[in-house]
Amino acid sequence: MTLAEVAVGPITSIAVFPGGAKAVAKGLKTLGLAMPEPNSFAEKKGARIVWTGRDQAFLIGVAPPVLEGAAVTDQSDGWAVLSVSGAGVADVLARWVPIDLRLAAFPVGRAVRTQLNHMNVVILRVGDHAFEVMVFRSMARTAWHEVETAMHMVAARLGTKI
């Protein structure tokens, strides 16, 4: 298993105003993207859009286009992203996350706002044995510690090393 910090580039919050969906769709279309369905994310040419709530998303990796019809705020300095990958990572996250992250219940392309122990996070399934965990930057060291501790516990149970 591997735990690493990921540099994702700019992170921009998009909160669609009532009646602003068409204008936002027009702006996102320039990137080949659309507002994501609940609990999902999409990627295109280095840009990623992640569902973060009703009529809300994070645009990651690129500068935002003009998005009339939405509140657009730079969140880049507020978030850290951890990559957790390898066999057994769903078991690692299961120690701290209150939802089922097994592949059958949480397939590649899914995203969810949830808790990692006591911290608010956004979790993305980016591969069969790979997740990205977005956490408030102020809690990044704590999140790292919690995930690393769980990795050691799962590895010990499996008789492997991390």
mmCIF file of C-alpha atoms in Angstrom:
data_model
loop_
_atom_site.group_PDB
_atom_site.id
_atom_site.type_symbol
_atom_site.label_atom_id
_atom_site.label_comp_id
_atom_site.label_asym_id
_atom_site.label_seq_id
_atom_site.Cartn_x
_atom_site.Cartn_y
_atom_site.Cartn_z
ATOM 1 C CA MET A 1 0.000 0.000 0.000
ATOM 2 C CA THR A 2 1.092 3.535 -0.684
ATOM 3 C CA LEU A 3 0.168 6.851 0.913
ATOM 4 C CA ALA A 4 1.283 10.050 -0.835
ATOM 5 C CA GLU A 5 0.380 13.694 -1.169
ATOM 6 C CA VAL A 6 -0.918 14.667 -4.604
ATOM 7 C CA ALA A 7 -0.392 18.080 -6.193
ATOM 8 C CA VAL A 8 -3.638 18.611 -8.099
ATOM 9 C CA GLY A 9 -3.234 22.225 -9.179
ATOM 10 C CA PRO A 10 -5.974 24.798 -8.722
ATOM 11 C CA ILE A 11 -9.149 23.848 -6.862
ATOM 12 C CA THR A 12 -12.156 26.051 -7.583
ATOM 13 C CA SER A 13 -15.528 25.767 -5.874
ATOM 14 C CA ILE A 14 -18.554 26.230 -8.119
ATOM 15 C CA ALA A 15 -21.907 26.897 -6.429
ATOM 16 C CA VAL A 16 -24.685 27.278 -8.984
ATOM 17 C CA PHE A 17 -27.146 30.100 -8.293
ATOM 18 C CA PRO A 18 -30.875 29.336 -8.681
ATOM 19 C CA GLY A 19 -31.581 29.606 -12.410
ATOM 20 C CA GLY A 20 -27.871 29.579 -13.289
ATOM 21 C CA ALA A 21 -27.511 25.985 -14.498
ATOM 22 C CA LYS A 22 -27.604 26.795 -18.235
ATOM 23 C CA ALA A 23 -24.979 29.524 -17.935
ATOM 24 C CA VAL A 24 -22.714 27.244 -15.890
ATOM 25 C CA ALA A 25 -23.199 24.399 -18.384
ATOM 26 C CA LYS A 26 -22.181 26.750 -21.206
ATOM 27 C CA GLY A 27 -18.989 27.756 -19.377
ATOM 28 C CA LEU A 28 -18.022 24.210 -18.420
ATOM 29 C CA LYS A 29 -18.644 23.001 -21.974
ATOM 30 C CA THR A 30 -15.524 24.942 -23.027
ATOM 31 C CA LEU A 31 -13.547 22.399 -20.956
ATOM 32 C CA GLY A 32 -15.551 19.436 -22.237
ATOM 33 C CA LEU A 33 -17.128 19.058 -18.807
ATOM 34 C CA ALA A 34 -20.548 19.363 -17.188
ATOM 35 C CA MET A 35 -21.750 19.601 -13.606
ATOM 36 C CA PRO A 36 -21.354 16.078 -12.211
ATOM 37 C CA GLU A 37 -24.150 13.830 -11.073
ATOM 38 C CA PRO A 38 -24.382 13.348 -7.286
ATOM 39 C CA ASN A 39 -21.569 11.242 -5.836
ATOM 40 C CA SER A 40 -19.483 11.244 -9.013
ATOM 41 C CA PHE A 41 -16.656 12.991 -10.809
ATOM 42 C CA ALA A 42 -15.479 13.339 -14.408
ATOM 43 C CA GLU A 43 -12.129 14.066 -16.032
ATOM 44 C CA LYS A 44 -11.121 15.502 -19.385
ATOM 45 C CA LYS A 45 -7.687 16.679 -20.566
ATOM 46 C CA GLY A 46 -6.240 17.353 -17.113
ATOM 47 C CA ALA A 47 -9.425 18.909 -15.751
ATOM 48 C CA ARG A 48 -11.532 17.174 -13.130
ATOM 49 C CA ILE A 49 -14.964 18.143 -11.818
ATOM 50 C CA VAL A 50 -16.066 16.584 -8.528
ATOM 51 C CA TRP A 51 -19.557 16.607 -7.017
ATOM 52 C CA THR A 52 -19.440 18.205 -3.559
ATOM 53 C CA GLY A 53 -23.107 18.852 -2.839
ATOM 54 C CA ARG A 54 -26.399 19.901 -4.379
ATOM 55 C CA ASP A 55 -25.575 22.301 -7.239
ATOM 56 C CA GLN A 56 -21.953 22.387 -6.048
ATOM 57 C CA ALA A 57 -18.710 21.014 -7.434
ATOM 58 C CA PHE A 58 -14.953 21.429 -7.311
ATOM 59 C CA LEU A 59 -13.168 22.126 -10.585
ATOM 60 C CA ILE A 60 -9.652 20.764 -10.177
ATOM 61 C CA GLY A 61 -6.471 21.050 -12.204
ATOM 62 C CA VAL A 62 -7.344 24.001 -14.445
ATOM 63 C CA ALA A 63 -8.273 27.641 -14.140
ATOM 64 C CA PRO A 64 -12.047 28.073 -14.276
ATOM 65 C CA PRO A 65 -13.687 29.443 -17.398
ATOM 66 C CA VAL A 66 -16.138 32.314 -17.105
ATOM 67 C CA LEU A 67 -19.058 30.836 -15.174
ATOM 68 C CA GLU A 68 -21.912 33.285 -15.082
ATOM 69 C CA GLY A 69 -24.679 31.893 -12.943
ATOM 70 C CA ALA A 70 -22.451 30.603 -10.136
ATOM 71 C CA ALA A 71 -20.395 31.687 -7.166
ATOM 72 C CA VAL A 72 -16.824 30.754 -8.088
ATOM 73 C CA THR A 73 -14.181 30.748 -5.348
ATOM 74 C CA ASP A 74 -10.565 29.638 -5.276
ATOM 75 C CA GLN A 75 -10.123 26.846 -2.720
ATOM 76 C CA SER A 76 -6.577 25.832 -3.698
ATOM 77 C CA ASP A 77 -4.934 26.844 -0.416
ATOM 78 C CA GLY A 78 -7.670 25.281 1.698
ATOM 79 C CA TRP A 79 -7.364 21.636 0.657
ATOM 80 C CA ALA A 80 -4.747 18.882 0.586
ATOM 81 C CA VAL A 81 -5.131 15.693 -1.431
ATOM 82 C CA LEU A 82 -3.829 12.308 -0.318
ATOM 83 C CA SER A 83 -3.473 9.300 -2.601
ATOM 84 C CA VAL A 84 -4.099 5.931 -0.952
ATOM 85 C CA SER A 85 -3.472 2.928 -3.175
ATOM 86 C CA GLY A 86 -2.699 -0.771 -3.198
ATOM 87 C CA ALA A 87 -4.370 -4.018 -2.238
ATOM 88 C CA GLY A 88 -6.367 -3.613 0.962
ATOM 89 C CA VAL A 89 -6.918 0.162 0.781
ATOM 90 C CA ALA A 90 -10.692 -0.194 1.117
ATOM 91 C CA ASP A 91 -10.026 -2.068 4.381
ATOM 92 C CA VAL A 92 -7.702 0.739 5.496
ATOM 93 C CA LEU A 93 -10.289 3.450 4.890
ATOM 94 C CA ALA A 94 -13.042 1.287 6.403
ATOM 95 C CA ARG A 95 -11.388 1.779 9.788
ATOM 96 C CA TRP A 96 -12.182 5.516 9.714
ATOM 97 C CA VAL A 97 -14.876 6.093 7.065
ATOM 98 C CA PRO A 98 -18.556 5.331 7.866
ATOM 99 C CA ILE A 99 -19.565 4.248 4.346
ATOM 100 C CA ASP A 100 -18.950 1.148 2.249
ATOM 101 C CA LEU A 101 -15.963 1.842 -0.009
ATOM 102 C CA ARG A 102 -15.647 -1.672 -1.424
ATOM 103 C CA LEU A 103 -15.449 -1.693 -5.223
ATOM 104 C CA ALA A 104 -18.917 -3.228 -5.651
ATOM 105 C CA ALA A 105 -20.547 -0.440 -3.614
ATOM 106 C CA PHE A 106 -18.229 2.436 -4.586
ATOM 107 C CA PRO A 107 -16.936 1.923 -8.150
ATOM 108 C CA VAL A 108 -14.311 3.935 -10.037
ATOM 109 C CA GLY A 109 -15.660 7.402 -10.840
ATOM 110 C CA ARG A 110 -17.555 7.824 -7.574
ATOM 111 C CA ALA A 111 -17.045 10.677 -5.121
ATOM 112 C CA VAL A 112 -18.561 11.320 -1.718
ATOM 113 C CA ARG A 113 -18.466 13.909 1.038
ATOM 114 C CA THR A 114 -18.072 12.034 4.292
ATOM 115 C CA GLN A 115 -15.997 11.758 7.449
ATOM 116 C CA LEU A 116 -12.544 10.289 7.973
ATOM 117 C CA ASN A 117 -12.638 9.756 11.730
ATOM 118 C CA HIS A 118 -13.602 13.281 12.893
ATOM 119 C CA MET A 119 -12.559 15.160 9.727
ATOM 120 C CA ASN A 120 -14.698 16.246 6.786
ATOM 121 C CA VAL A 121 -13.331 14.820 3.538
ATOM 122 C CA VAL A 122 -14.183 14.252 -0.093
ATOM 123 C CA ILE A 123 -13.206 10.752 -1.225
ATOM 124 C CA LEU A 124 -12.797 9.802 -4.895
ATOM 125 C CA ARG A 125 -12.418 6.259 -6.211
ATOM 126 C CA VAL A 126 -9.774 6.730 -8.933
ATOM 127 C CA GLY A 127 -8.876 3.065 -9.553
ATOM 128 C CA ASP A 128 -9.761 -0.468 -8.516
ATOM 129 C CA HIS A 129 -7.331 -0.192 -5.587
ATOM 130 C CA ALA A 130 -6.869 3.572 -5.453
ATOM 131 C CA PHE A 131 -8.546 6.527 -3.750
ATOM 132 C CA GLU A 132 -7.875 10.216 -3.419
ATOM 133 C CA VAL A 133 -8.850 11.830 -0.143
ATOM 134 C CA MET A 134 -9.399 15.590 -0.139
ATOM 135 C CA VAL A 135 -9.061 17.037 3.349
ATOM 136 C CA PHE A 136 -8.890 20.546 4.765
ATOM 137 C CA ARG A 137 -5.221 21.542 4.663
ATOM 138 C CA SER A 138 -5.302 22.364 8.384
ATOM 139 C CA MET A 139 -6.126 18.701 9.071
ATOM 140 C CA ALA A 140 -3.795 17.102 6.510
ATOM 141 C CA ARG A 141 -1.218 15.865 9.041
ATOM 142 C CA THR A 142 -3.935 14.333 11.186
ATOM 143 C CA ALA A 143 -5.524 12.640 8.167
ATOM 144 C CA TRP A 144 -2.103 11.337 7.094
ATOM 145 C CA HIS A 145 -1.503 9.945 10.597
ATOM 146 C CA GLU A 146 -4.934 8.265 10.756
ATOM 147 C CA VAL A 147 -4.550 6.624 7.328
ATOM 148 C CA GLU A 148 -0.953 5.582 7.971
ATOM 149 C CA THR A 149 -1.912 4.017 11.322
ATOM 150 C CA ALA A 150 -4.734 2.070 9.679
ATOM 151 C CA MET A 151 -2.354 0.943 6.918
ATOM 152 C CA HIS A 152 -0.018 -0.547 9.518
ATOM 153 C CA MET A 153 -2.935 -2.295 11.243
ATOM 154 C CA VAL A 154 -4.243 -3.822 8.001
ATOM 155 C CA ALA A 155 -0.738 -4.798 6.865
ATOM 156 C CA ALA A 156 -0.069 -6.510 10.195
ATOM 157 C CA ARG A 157 -3.341 -8.416 9.907
ATOM 158 C CA LEU A 158 -2.417 -9.526 6.377
ATOM 159 C CA GLY A 159 1.211 -10.263 7.289
ATOM 160 C CA THR A 160 2.547 -7.773 4.708
ATOM 161 C CA LYS A 161 4.557 -4.564 4.763
ATOM 162 C CA ILE A 162 3.592 -1.126 3.585
#
